Amino acid sequence: MSLDLYFDYIIFPILSASVALTFIRLLKGPGIVDRVVALDLIITIGIALITVYSIRSEEPVFLDIAMIFALIAFLGTIAFAFYLDKRERK
Amino acid sequence: MKSTILQAASRYLLPILLLFSIFLLLRGHYYPGGGFVGGLVASIAFVLHSFAHGTDNTMKILRYKPLSLIPAGLGIAALSMFLPVLFGQPVMTGLWINQPLPVIGMVGTALFFDLGVYLVVVGVVLTILFTISLNTH
Amino acid sequence: MELLLIFLIGILYAAGIYLMLRRSMVRLLLGIMLLGNGCNLLIFLLGNITKGKPPVIAEHAKTFTDIYADPVPQALILTAIVISFGLTSFAIVLLKRVYLLVNTDDLDGLNTPEEEDL
Amino acid sequence: MLLTILSGFLASILLIPFGRYLRFERGGFMALLPALLFLYLLSYIPVIGRGEVPFEHYEWVPSLAVNLDFKMDGLSLLFSLLITGIGTLIFLYAGSYMKGQAYADRFYGFLYLFMASMLGLVLSDNILLIFIFWELTSISSFFLIGFNNTDPASRKSALTALAVTGLGGFFLLTGMILMGNIAGTNSISKLTELAAAIRADNLYPLILSLVVAGAFTKSAQFPFHFWLPGAMKAPTPVSAYLHSATMVKAGVFLLARLSPVLGDTTAWSYTLMTAGGVTMLYAAVHSLLRTDLKGILAYSTISALGVLTFLIGLGTPEALTAAVTFTVVHALYKASLFLTTGIIDHETGTRDISGLSGLRKVLLPVFFAGILSALSSAGMPLLFGFVSKDLIYEATLHAEGQFAVFFTSIMVLTNLCLVAAGFMAGIRPFTGALPPEYSGLHLPHWQMWVPPLLLAICGLFFGVLPAIAGGSIVSPAVNAMTPEETEVHLKVWHGFNTVLALSVATLAAGTGLYFLNKPGIRKLRFAERFENLSPAAFSGRITAGFTRFSSWYTNIMHNGFLRSYILKIIIFAEILLAWELLGGGPVYINFDRLSSAGIYEIVNILILILAVVLTVTTSSRLTAVVAMSVVGYGICLMFVYYSAPDLAMTQFTIDTLTVVLFVFVLFNLPPFLNVANKKIMTRDAVVALAFGSILSITALKALQEPTETTVSKFYSDFAYTLAKGKNVVNVILVDFRGFDTMFEIVVLSIAALGVYSLIKLKLRPSEKE
Amino acid sequence: MTDNQIITPVIVHLFTAILQLVFWRKTVTQRILSITGCLIGFALSLNLFTKVLQGGILTMNAANWQPPFGIVFVADLLSSTLVLLTSVSALAVCIFSATGIARSRMLYGYFPIFHFLVMGLNGAFLTGDIFNQYVWFEVIIIASFVLLTLGGRKAQLEGAVKYMALNILASTFFLTGIALLYGITGTLNMADLSQKVPLVKDQSMVNLISVFFLTGFGIKAAVFPLYFWLPSSYHTPPSAVAAIFGGLLTKVGLYALFRFFTLVIVPDNTIRIILMGMAVLTILTGAFGAIIKNNIRRLFSYLIVCHIGFIIGGLGTYSKVAFAGAIFYLIHDIMVKTNMFLIAGLIRQLRGTMDMDRLGGLYAGYPKISLLIAIVLFSLTGVPPLSGFWPKILLFSAAFDTSNYAFIGSLVLGSFITLYVVARMWSKVFWKSAPEDPPPANNFDLLSPLKKTSLVLPVCILASSSLFIGLNAEFIARVADTISNEMIDTTPYIKAVLGK
Amino acid sequence: MTDILIAIISTIGALAILVASIGILRMPDFYLRLSVTVKAGTLGTGCLLACAAFMFDDVSVTTKTISIVFFLILTNPIGAHLIAKTAYHTKVEKWKGTHIDDLESINEKTETEAMDKQE
Amino acid sequence: MVRNLLMNILLSFIWVALTGSLYYSNFVFGFLAGFFILWVMNRNETDQRYFTKAPKTIGFIFYFLYEMIMANIQVAYDLITPKYFFKPGIVRYPMEARSDIEINLLSTIISLTPGTLIMDISEDKKSLYIHVMYLKDKDTFIAQIRNGFEKRLLEIMR
Ligand code: NA
Ligand code: NA
């Protein structure tokens, strides 16, 4: 079994399943914080997916995207935290 | 909302993000990146800082109003667009310095144009976000 | 894959329009954003999608040696994304201002009777 | 001829804005211009008499076949003499009448404008040029009727007059253009040559009805007559000039002018005669019911116009001769009567005949003018009116077969009323005992009483010597209307015949009617009882109904609800798209052109779809924002999978920033509005899904089209070699299509400025605009 | 052949705006810059217009890339005429703004955004690339949003929300159309599209695409049943802004419709019939609306809608004469509609309201201004020989040629109602005596002569343009005729752009 | 040899991510979910990035992967911390099994202080 | 210390330049070689921190990775099995770390280990509030952190 097939039939499905599971949490909630955390995890898994995709298509260029993800994804989380905190204080 | 951790983190995230944005700007012609993304990342750097330290403090770092970046950026972009006319070329024609510079590579009007884009994007995003946050909190 | 994308695009348009038909201003905005996304994907799809071959010329090459994705739709979408960002941000702030004036999220509250004209 | 017309326009253009720097007490000198023009036009009499038709041609808008073509034939001469001749007297009269009035200068300006337009109208040899002047007369009339603009009734009348004549004008324009299109020329002379072809055209009935509608509105034919009595709100010189002697005759003129082109068909005759017949009788009866002098005159004018229309419709050379003669006659006596009425009004302050009597004792010359005119209108022998009445009866009696009696009898009936009406206006105020309150009246300035007297004397002069008018004016005018040469001999005495008998009978019966008819408030009431059925009331109801409908329609369409607008737009697009889709044949899918899907793509798309659904259905705003971000990030991953790293980066950063923005803005917003109405939601869902489906099918169809890659190949080939970049997307953005980028950052900048101003700018209360 | 002067009317406004941003909050400098910029813009566009009139179509290949690869700017007679008219309107409006716009608005970027808007309009007229046209449209939209909301009064914001939502919807339709068009032809250059569209295998696809453009442009042009944003918003912003909106915004949509449906896609019968139906209903809708409105600007808004129907009818008739008529009307309409809103602003300055019931006595109080306004009103109603009259001849002729009686009927009705409502307005605003309790007037009489001039001069400029159009109808008719030739036969355009 | 290494590391990474996603779905309260997900996610992604570094065997790629991991380590905990803090402040419920809460007393104290000040 | 680090990096670049191959293994080899040379050169200097801390840092990274993986496995096991074994709690942890950078690093590291999560920092920046998943005993936990992560970290930092 070559590495390509391994990625295609093992790694990708696992990651996809993970995104799907995480998304279920996002759908279910119950609180907004749960959704935010689910979103954060989805982005993290997204980074993983991009990495694997980059390996699979032998294009290191995609890692640049992962880099941006890694650097600024948490800004959304911070924004939500900021918002919830503000709302609480009101 | 005060968080020591965030404050401390933003202190080193700000330069990292800014450096990263310049990196994106300069390499845009060769790899994914460019003025837009560069500008967006740079503005995110300041937004992050403002989350941690409050917008007023971020404005102090910036020294100039972000609004003033807009004419600066537009001016640079417009001039690099217009420069070729002085050489009898149609507007927007690329003019290049013959020898590549180290690190940056080929330097031409395209790069200045991208720089203009970068500045405008920073100016715009910060103007929008800071105006809102300064006037509603 | 294209079929799935087409389906998604249809959903995005439908959802965008459905939200725009609601009374809430926030939903109106969300609808606009969904429509924008749908439109971008449509451009993308119709530019013929290519997997894993970004339109970036290799390190030592002068032109493409392999197949590559069509760069034109990408450039168009980039422009469209940035433009809709500008519009959206303005719209979001407009929404806020409107709220401050009429104190409701209800678009139906935006009908000042004619007598109150300027 | 051009100069003749332009002089008036020039005078008006100078007077209207700058007149007030020209300080004068009496405007009598204003009559100088029309007088000069009159004298100049007189010089054409011998020319026309020789059978020449002077013609002038100046290019104006040749592309639209509108040129300054002027033709002086008998008809034009007749009318232009009336316009300038009566105009001279009117200006003289107005000079005194308007003395001391504010804005008298402007008044003269509009009057000049009118005169010049009228001259242009009668001299034009181009149907569109005629229309141009036609409209100008409407406009100047509007300003003149509304001259006393602080009076609501005056304004209302002006508006009604403009509305009716304006509507007619548009019909006329349409008819003219259609006629010009069919014939391929706008020149009346050429149209006359092509008359047969025009009458044979399928569209002839349409042309006829449009032109006639225009003419009828202007000439106040039933049922469009109702604006004319209202127009009497204008200062009396205007009533005399526009609404009796000249402008209202423009319609008659037009019919006369076009009768060689459109006339001589049954449709033409029936239309004109029916309208004319109804009008003359209806208005004549009405004139007897009025107590207001001007009202009487207005209705008798309408009736006279009906007579003219009727005669033109009759169309025989005799009828046309009668029409031309009657035009002159009517102009003379009606203008005179209006002017005497004006003097009475000016001196006594009332026009109600029930309160007026014995004025001959104080206003003797005016009395002479009045009685002469009234008698002329009655057809008293030795006055010009007699000649015309003879001609009219002759014409009706000679009508084809069984109609002769019928036509003659309605004509007699009409005339009989008109006799009485003429006496009421011209004689009654002067006879009887003078009420004491009027005993101190003085004769006004000569500029006021000389003109009516002069007009009346003219009637006497032509009545005694009709051949002068007949040879010099009437004959050429009649000949301009008929294809064959017609001999016209106006005579005082035709011998004893049916016509004479009828004339005498009319006069006698009319006089009797005059003595029997005591107009008073009771009769007026009686007339008003039928007001509901009158065209005026009818048009009022139409207007009201129209306004109600407009209001209903506008509020239905533009109801203030954004979602209803969007719904309408989407449904519109959907119907069109569905129509085109159905017309385009079946959609097939070429699976060879499609690519396979990996598990990660499928999962991604599924999540995207679910996220979209969540965005739509969630009742929490924040959840919607989160779901929206999932959509954005999901699309971002699609961009990664399909080789668009730049897009992925941009989409991601922008999505994140949008979240930040939303969060900045959202937190003090009111709760998410959740108004659930199942029915509406279902409807909207159906509409939205239909649109989505149509779009999907369209996209699918588009995918089947083979891809053309010349452009993108060019970019890829030359990105490095010519534009020195390797990231082709970026090269496109900053070089190949740099213009897009340049102005998209402008969009961003404007958005930022907009946000800045939206938040910070607070207008001060004093700042209105 | 590539010629930089095509783009100068765009560039001059770009640089003016940037300079004004540099002089942010310096209102005097901004005013001077604005008027200077508009004057230069006028000179440049006049120059462009004469060049094109004499020498035919000019093109400029941006960045020196051969079309269809780069973005090309094309000045044919249609676009250069519209650019010229835009410059005239812009000049008038910017002079008016110098006094007519509140200082606070100037402090927050009124002038730069105004120039961006004008730049966008010029760009939209000149570009030969369909996606680039999208960008210009967005520049126009966002600039108009900002101008519409500038000041943030309640009515303004209410109008802006509707304006925004519907215009963004329009952009979405437009962009969707572009996507589909690129998908089937692989090009964005309009001349190139013109050649490639007929080669598309599935022509039903072309028809479908034309619906998207029809809807998108139709919304922008405010035709029935897509016009709703216009009467929702035009009565809300300051009059100077409304003037540029009223004169030019919908015209850009009309321009796009004309350009698209003559050059890029020749519409099939369905689309033509639809266009015709839209035209008729647009006229009626506008007319019905105008009849019931009592506020001057609301009235004008509906009149705009009504007259858009005239122009669209010209497109729907799809003949050379009809095109000429529509273009002539367009030329007239830009001048007049801009002026109408300036007049509304002037009335507002004089009397502090635009409600006809609360107005009155202007004829007595300001006779000269009233007469000046009368000229404009008569031009609007098409009283001959003023500018609105001439195009109607062409439109009627064209409609008769195609036996289109519905169009003729609606033209008559529309013209009549225009005449009626304008006369009624004249009667109410100018003739009627001022009401007993007049609203607090703006102190026009207290303004300095310079300021008074800056309010009246623009109306004069535009009124004389109208007079020029009316009295030199031959010249305009020739221009319109040449333009309609360009529309019927697009080969010169294609040759100029693609060189083949 | 490298292939096997890559296979192992990538499996670890993928499994870690799976753990994270199962965690976020199964954990009974918000804090526990957060606790699991951020770290497992980071670990998994880190492993996969390491795979990429091995795979491409290129300095530029390696530096890139290292910096990505670095950024992840830098940013993820901050996000987690902030959202946890907010959740606590906004009184997101804790699982019933949470037996010690040192923060609760502190918060109560500050709240009463604030109330005192107001009075 | 920084001088040594920079020197070391410089040496590795020189190595890369000399060999002309830009693969990371080459760079790592250059770095190790440089480290060795520097260590040899600096044996007589007083400031030896660089040479002790560098290996310690690497050791710390491995320790951290080990902890992380172990903790992950523990959580994973817990998740896969139907029954939950955890006993969560929020603990106040008095830090020894003082400077911002130390606090940050410590909190980052604690956050990254499954089972622990920083909830808050006290106003005086002296204690951390940590959410712990498997909190059998508070003091044991505190000691564990103190002797584990914090001690190692401070060794490197100070
Ligand atoms: Na880029
Ligand atoms: Na360039």
PDB file of C-alpha atoms in Angstrom, chain D residues 243-407:
ATOM      1  CA  HIS D 243     -60.343  82.465 -26.680  1.00  0.00           C
ATOM      2  CA  SER D 244     -62.583  83.913 -29.272  1.00  0.00           C
ATOM      3  CA  ALA D 245     -60.749  85.410 -32.190  1.00  0.00           C
ATOM      4  CA  THR D 246     -57.584  83.440 -32.679  1.00  0.00           C
ATOM      5  CA  MET D 247     -56.303  80.543 -30.649  1.00  0.00           C
ATOM      6  CA  VAL D 248     -59.486  78.562 -30.465  1.00  0.00           C
ATOM      7  CA  LYS D 249     -59.634  78.951 -34.199  1.00  0.00           C
ATOM      8  CA  ALA D 250     -56.302  77.199 -34.485  1.00  0.00           C
ATOM      9  CA  GLY D 251     -58.161  73.910 -34.432  1.00  0.00           C
ATOM     10  CA  VAL D 252     -60.473  75.130 -37.131  1.00  0.00           C
ATOM     11  CA  PHE D 253     -57.482  76.394 -39.051  1.00  0.00           C
ATOM     12  CA  LEU D 254     -55.816  73.032 -38.742  1.00  0.00           C
ATOM     13  CA  LEU D 255     -58.881  71.234 -40.018  1.00  0.00           C
ATOM     14  CA  ALA D 256     -59.092  73.695 -42.866  1.00  0.00           C
ATOM     15  CA  ARG D 257     -55.412  73.323 -43.569  1.00  0.00           C
ATOM     16  CA  LEU D 258     -55.559  69.566 -43.581  1.00  0.00           C
ATOM     17  CA  SER D 259     -58.859  69.179 -45.308  1.00  0.00           C
ATOM     18  CA  PRO D 260     -57.125  68.876 -48.691  1.00  0.00           C
ATOM     19  CA  VAL D 261     -55.048  66.081 -47.194  1.00  0.00           C
ATOM     20  CA  LEU D 262     -57.454  64.249 -44.972  1.00  0.00           C
ATOM     21  CA  GLY D 263     -60.815  65.601 -46.026  1.00  0.00           C
ATOM     22  CA  ASP D 264     -63.283  64.485 -48.632  1.00  0.00           C
ATOM     23  CA  THR D 265     -64.040  61.157 -47.031  1.00  0.00           C
ATOM     24  CA  THR D 266     -67.140  60.027 -45.235  1.00  0.00           C
ATOM     25  CA  ALA D 267     -65.225  59.477 -42.045  1.00  0.00           C
ATOM     26  CA  TRP D 268     -63.954  63.019 -42.168  1.00  0.00           C
ATOM     27  CA  SER D 269     -67.344  64.544 -42.865  1.00  0.00           C
ATOM     28  CA  TYR D 270     -69.210  62.481 -40.327  1.00  0.00           C
ATOM     29  CA  THR D 271     -66.741  63.116 -37.579  1.00  0.00           C
ATOM     30  CA  LEU D 272     -66.537  66.817 -38.100  1.00  0.00           C
ATOM     31  CA  MET D 273     -70.194  67.348 -38.706  1.00  0.00           C
ATOM     32  CA  THR D 274     -71.310  65.290 -35.763  1.00  0.00           C
ATOM     33  CA  ALA D 275     -68.930  66.995 -33.408  1.00  0.00           C
ATOM     34  CA  GLY D 276     -69.601  70.403 -34.887  1.00  0.00           C
ATOM     35  CA  GLY D 277     -73.350  69.898 -34.899  1.00  0.00           C
ATOM     36  CA  VAL D 278     -73.542  68.725 -31.335  1.00  0.00           C
ATOM     37  CA  THR D 279     -71.204  71.446 -30.188  1.00  0.00           C
ATOM     38  CA  MET D 280     -72.983  74.293 -31.832  1.00  0.00           C
ATOM     39  CA  LEU D 281     -76.372  73.348 -30.585  1.00  0.00           C
ATOM     40  CA  TYR D 282     -75.316  72.330 -27.115  1.00  0.00           C
ATOM     41  CA  ALA D 283     -73.245  75.455 -26.562  1.00  0.00           C
ATOM     42  CA  ALA D 284     -75.829  77.750 -28.087  1.00  0.00           C
ATOM     43  CA  VAL D 285     -78.469  76.523 -25.679  1.00  0.00           C
ATOM     44  CA  HIS D 286     -76.022  76.808 -22.833  1.00  0.00           C
ATOM     45  CA  SER D 287     -75.177  80.372 -23.700  1.00  0.00           C
ATOM     46  CA  LEU D 288     -78.768  81.343 -22.978  1.00  0.00           C
ATOM     47  CA  LEU D 289     -78.575  79.986 -19.463  1.00  0.00           C
ATOM     48  CA  ARG D 290     -75.613  82.087 -18.395  1.00  0.00           C
ATOM     49  CA  THR D 291     -75.742  85.296 -16.466  1.00  0.00           C
ATOM     50  CA  ASP D 292     -72.077  86.111 -16.639  1.00  0.00           C
ATOM     51  CA  LEU D 293     -71.344  88.154 -19.719  1.00  0.00           C
ATOM     52  CA  LYS D 294     -68.144  86.313 -20.374  1.00  0.00           C
ATOM     53  CA  GLY D 295     -69.914  83.037 -19.828  1.00  0.00           C
ATOM     54  CA  ILE D 296     -72.466  83.911 -22.455  1.00  0.00           C
ATOM     55  CA  LEU D 297     -69.729  84.899 -24.832  1.00  0.00           C
ATOM     56  CA  ALA D 298     -67.718  81.791 -24.072  1.00  0.00           C
ATOM     57  CA  TYR D 299     -70.587  79.460 -24.886  1.00  0.00           C
ATOM     58  CA  SER D 300     -71.560  81.384 -27.953  1.00  0.00           C
ATOM     59  CA  THR D 301     -67.943  81.161 -29.048  1.00  0.00           C
ATOM     60  CA  ILE D 302     -67.996  77.428 -28.573  1.00  0.00           C
ATOM     61  CA  SER D 303     -71.149  77.282 -30.583  1.00  0.00           C
ATOM     62  CA  ALA D 304     -69.586  79.365 -33.336  1.00  0.00           C
ATOM     63  CA  LEU D 305     -66.614  77.053 -33.391  1.00  0.00           C
ATOM     64  CA  GLY D 306     -69.030  74.199 -33.730  1.00  0.00           C
ATOM     65  CA  VAL D 307     -70.540  75.926 -36.717  1.00  0.00           C
ATOM     66  CA  LEU D 308     -67.124  76.294 -38.284  1.00  0.00           C
ATOM     67  CA  THR D 309     -66.226  72.667 -37.682  1.00  0.00           C
ATOM     68  CA  PHE D 310     -69.555  71.628 -39.078  1.00  0.00           C
ATOM     69  CA  LEU D 311     -68.997  73.655 -42.198  1.00  0.00           C
ATOM     70  CA  ILE D 312     -65.515  72.324 -42.772  1.00  0.00           C
ATOM     71  CA  GLY D 313     -66.908  68.866 -42.310  1.00  0.00           C
ATOM     72  CA  LEU D 314     -69.553  69.599 -44.860  1.00  0.00           C
ATOM     73  CA  GLY D 315     -66.678  70.423 -47.121  1.00  0.00           C
ATOM     74  CA  THR D 316     -68.488  71.759 -50.157  1.00  0.00           C
ATOM     75  CA  PRO D 317     -67.012  74.887 -51.708  1.00  0.00           C
ATOM     76  CA  GLU D 318     -70.046  76.743 -50.466  1.00  0.00           C
ATOM     77  CA  ALA D 319     -69.596  75.454 -46.979  1.00  0.00           C
ATOM     78  CA  LEU D 320     -65.935  76.370 -46.997  1.00  0.00           C
ATOM     79  CA  THR D 321     -66.729  79.830 -48.261  1.00  0.00           C
ATOM     80  CA  ALA D 322     -69.247  80.163 -45.485  1.00  0.00           C
ATOM     81  CA  ALA D 323     -66.721  78.922 -42.978  1.00  0.00           C
ATOM     82  CA  VAL D 324     -64.062  81.359 -44.046  1.00  0.00           C
ATOM     83  CA  THR D 325     -66.461  84.239 -44.053  1.00  0.00           C
ATOM     84  CA  PHE D 326     -67.906  83.276 -40.727  1.00  0.00           C
ATOM     85  CA  THR D 327     -64.407  83.068 -39.290  1.00  0.00           C
ATOM     86  CA  VAL D 328     -63.814  86.683 -40.121  1.00  0.00           C
ATOM     87  CA  VAL D 329     -67.252  87.742 -39.067  1.00  0.00           C
ATOM     88  CA  HIS D 330     -67.080  85.959 -35.812  1.00  0.00           C
ATOM     89  CA  ALA D 331     -63.619  87.255 -35.065  1.00  0.00           C
ATOM     90  CA  LEU D 332     -64.776  90.803 -35.591  1.00  0.00           C
ATOM     91  CA  TYR D 333     -67.966  90.747 -33.602  1.00  0.00           C
ATOM     92  CA  LYS D 334     -66.829  88.398 -30.888  1.00  0.00           C
ATOM     93  CA  ALA D 335     -63.644  90.321 -30.189  1.00  0.00           C
ATOM     94  CA  SER D 336     -65.638  93.485 -30.094  1.00  0.00           C
ATOM     95  CA  LEU D 337     -68.197  92.024 -27.709  1.00  0.00           C
ATOM     96  CA  PHE D 338     -65.472  90.752 -25.434  1.00  0.00           C
ATOM     97  CA  LEU D 339     -63.864  94.129 -25.391  1.00  0.00           C
ATOM     98  CA  THR D 340     -67.087  95.905 -24.565  1.00  0.00           C
ATOM     99  CA  THR D 341     -67.688  93.347 -21.869  1.00  0.00           C
ATOM    100  CA  GLY D 342     -64.217  94.077 -20.621  1.00  0.00           C
ATOM    101  CA  ILE D 343     -64.988  97.769 -20.448  1.00  0.00           C
ATOM    102  CA  ILE D 344     -68.181  97.087 -18.555  1.00  0.00           C
ATOM    103  CA  ASP D 345     -66.366  94.824 -16.185  1.00  0.00           C
ATOM    104  CA  HIS D 346     -63.528  97.298 -15.834  1.00  0.00           C
ATOM    105  CA  GLU D 347     -65.869 100.184 -15.102  1.00  0.00           C
ATOM    106  CA  THR D 348     -68.645  98.597 -13.103  1.00  0.00           C
ATOM    107  CA  GLY D 349     -66.761  95.761 -11.511  1.00  0.00           C
ATOM    108  CA  THR D 350     -69.382  93.204 -12.461  1.00  0.00           C
ATOM    109  CA  ARG D 351     -70.245  91.081 -15.436  1.00  0.00           C
ATOM    110  CA  ASP D 352     -73.530  89.764 -14.163  1.00  0.00           C
ATOM    111  CA  ILE D 353     -76.153  90.848 -16.651  1.00  0.00           C
ATOM    112  CA  SER D 354     -78.953  90.687 -14.176  1.00  0.00           C
ATOM    113  CA  GLY D 355     -77.490  93.740 -12.481  1.00  0.00           C
ATOM    114  CA  LEU D 356     -76.481  95.663 -15.586  1.00  0.00           C
ATOM    115  CA  SER D 357     -78.638  98.012 -17.550  1.00  0.00           C
ATOM    116  CA  GLY D 358     -78.812 101.446 -19.112  1.00  0.00           C
ATOM    117  CA  LEU D 359     -75.104 101.807 -19.542  1.00  0.00           C
ATOM    118  CA  ARG D 360     -75.614 103.523 -22.925  1.00  0.00           C
ATOM    119  CA  LYS D 361     -76.116 106.669 -20.949  1.00  0.00           C
ATOM    120  CA  VAL D 362     -72.595 106.711 -19.660  1.00  0.00           C
ATOM    121  CA  LEU D 363     -70.718 104.585 -22.200  1.00  0.00           C
ATOM    122  CA  LEU D 364     -72.153 105.668 -25.494  1.00  0.00           C
ATOM    123  CA  PRO D 365     -69.374 104.708 -27.900  1.00  0.00           C
ATOM    124  CA  VAL D 366     -69.167 101.380 -26.182  1.00  0.00           C
ATOM    125  CA  PHE D 367     -72.856 100.974 -26.667  1.00  0.00           C
ATOM    126  CA  PHE D 368     -72.416 101.566 -30.360  1.00  0.00           C
ATOM    127  CA  ALA D 369     -69.747  98.968 -30.545  1.00  0.00           C
ATOM    128  CA  GLY D 370     -71.890  96.546 -28.594  1.00  0.00           C
ATOM    129  CA  ILE D 371     -75.030  97.007 -30.580  1.00  0.00           C
ATOM    130  CA  LEU D 372     -73.237  96.851 -33.904  1.00  0.00           C
ATOM    131  CA  SER D 373     -71.495  93.656 -32.937  1.00  0.00           C
ATOM    132  CA  ALA D 374     -74.632  92.109 -31.513  1.00  0.00           C
ATOM    133  CA  LEU D 375     -76.517  92.905 -34.667  1.00  0.00           C
ATOM    134  CA  SER D 376     -73.727  91.553 -36.785  1.00  0.00           C
ATOM    135  CA  SER D 377     -73.830  88.376 -34.799  1.00  0.00           C
ATOM    136  CA  ALA D 378     -77.571  88.299 -35.281  1.00  0.00           C
ATOM    137  CA  GLY D 379     -77.162  88.554 -39.026  1.00  0.00           C
ATOM    138  CA  MET D 380     -78.820  91.910 -39.450  1.00  0.00           C
ATOM    139  CA  PRO D 381     -78.677  92.948 -43.076  1.00  0.00           C
ATOM    140  CA  LEU D 382     -75.991  95.447 -44.002  1.00  0.00           C
ATOM    141  CA  LEU D 383     -73.768  93.983 -41.381  1.00  0.00           C
ATOM    142  CA  PHE D 384     -71.118  91.415 -42.207  1.00  0.00           C
ATOM    143  CA  GLY D 385     -72.917  88.821 -40.128  1.00  0.00           C
ATOM    144  CA  PHE D 386     -75.764  88.839 -42.549  1.00  0.00           C
ATOM    145  CA  VAL D 387     -73.474  87.853 -45.376  1.00  0.00           C
ATOM    146  CA  SER D 388     -72.061  84.963 -43.495  1.00  0.00           C
ATOM    147  CA  LYS D 389     -75.426  83.740 -42.286  1.00  0.00           C
ATOM    148  CA  ASP D 390     -76.601  83.710 -45.847  1.00  0.00           C
ATOM    149  CA  LEU D 391     -73.650  81.675 -46.917  1.00  0.00           C
ATOM    150  CA  ILE D 392     -74.143  79.241 -44.099  1.00  0.00           C
ATOM    151  CA  TYR D 393     -77.764  78.611 -44.901  1.00  0.00           C
ATOM    152  CA  GLU D 394     -76.903  78.299 -48.515  1.00  0.00           C
ATOM    153  CA  ALA D 395     -74.332  75.695 -47.706  1.00  0.00           C
ATOM    154  CA  THR D 396     -76.626  73.646 -45.493  1.00  0.00           C
ATOM    155  CA  LEU D 397     -79.499  73.856 -47.897  1.00  0.00           C
ATOM    156  CA  HIS D 398     -77.315  72.572 -50.656  1.00  0.00           C
ATOM    157  CA  ALA D 399     -76.168  69.599 -48.674  1.00  0.00           C
ATOM    158  CA  GLU D 400     -76.831  66.186 -50.140  1.00  0.00           C
ATOM    159  CA  GLY D 401     -80.409  64.973 -50.269  1.00  0.00           C
ATOM    160  CA  GLN D 402     -82.370  64.421 -47.153  1.00  0.00           C
ATOM    161  CA  PHE D 403     -79.681  65.911 -44.889  1.00  0.00           C
ATOM    162  CA  ALA D 404     -80.253  69.395 -46.164  1.00  0.00           C
ATOM    163  CA  VAL D 405     -83.372  69.948 -44.124  1.00  0.00           C
ATOM    164  CA  PHE D 406     -81.916  68.426 -41.052  1.00  0.00           C
ATOM    165  CA  PHE D 407     -78.698  70.413 -41.226  1.00  0.00           C
TER     166      PHE D 407
END
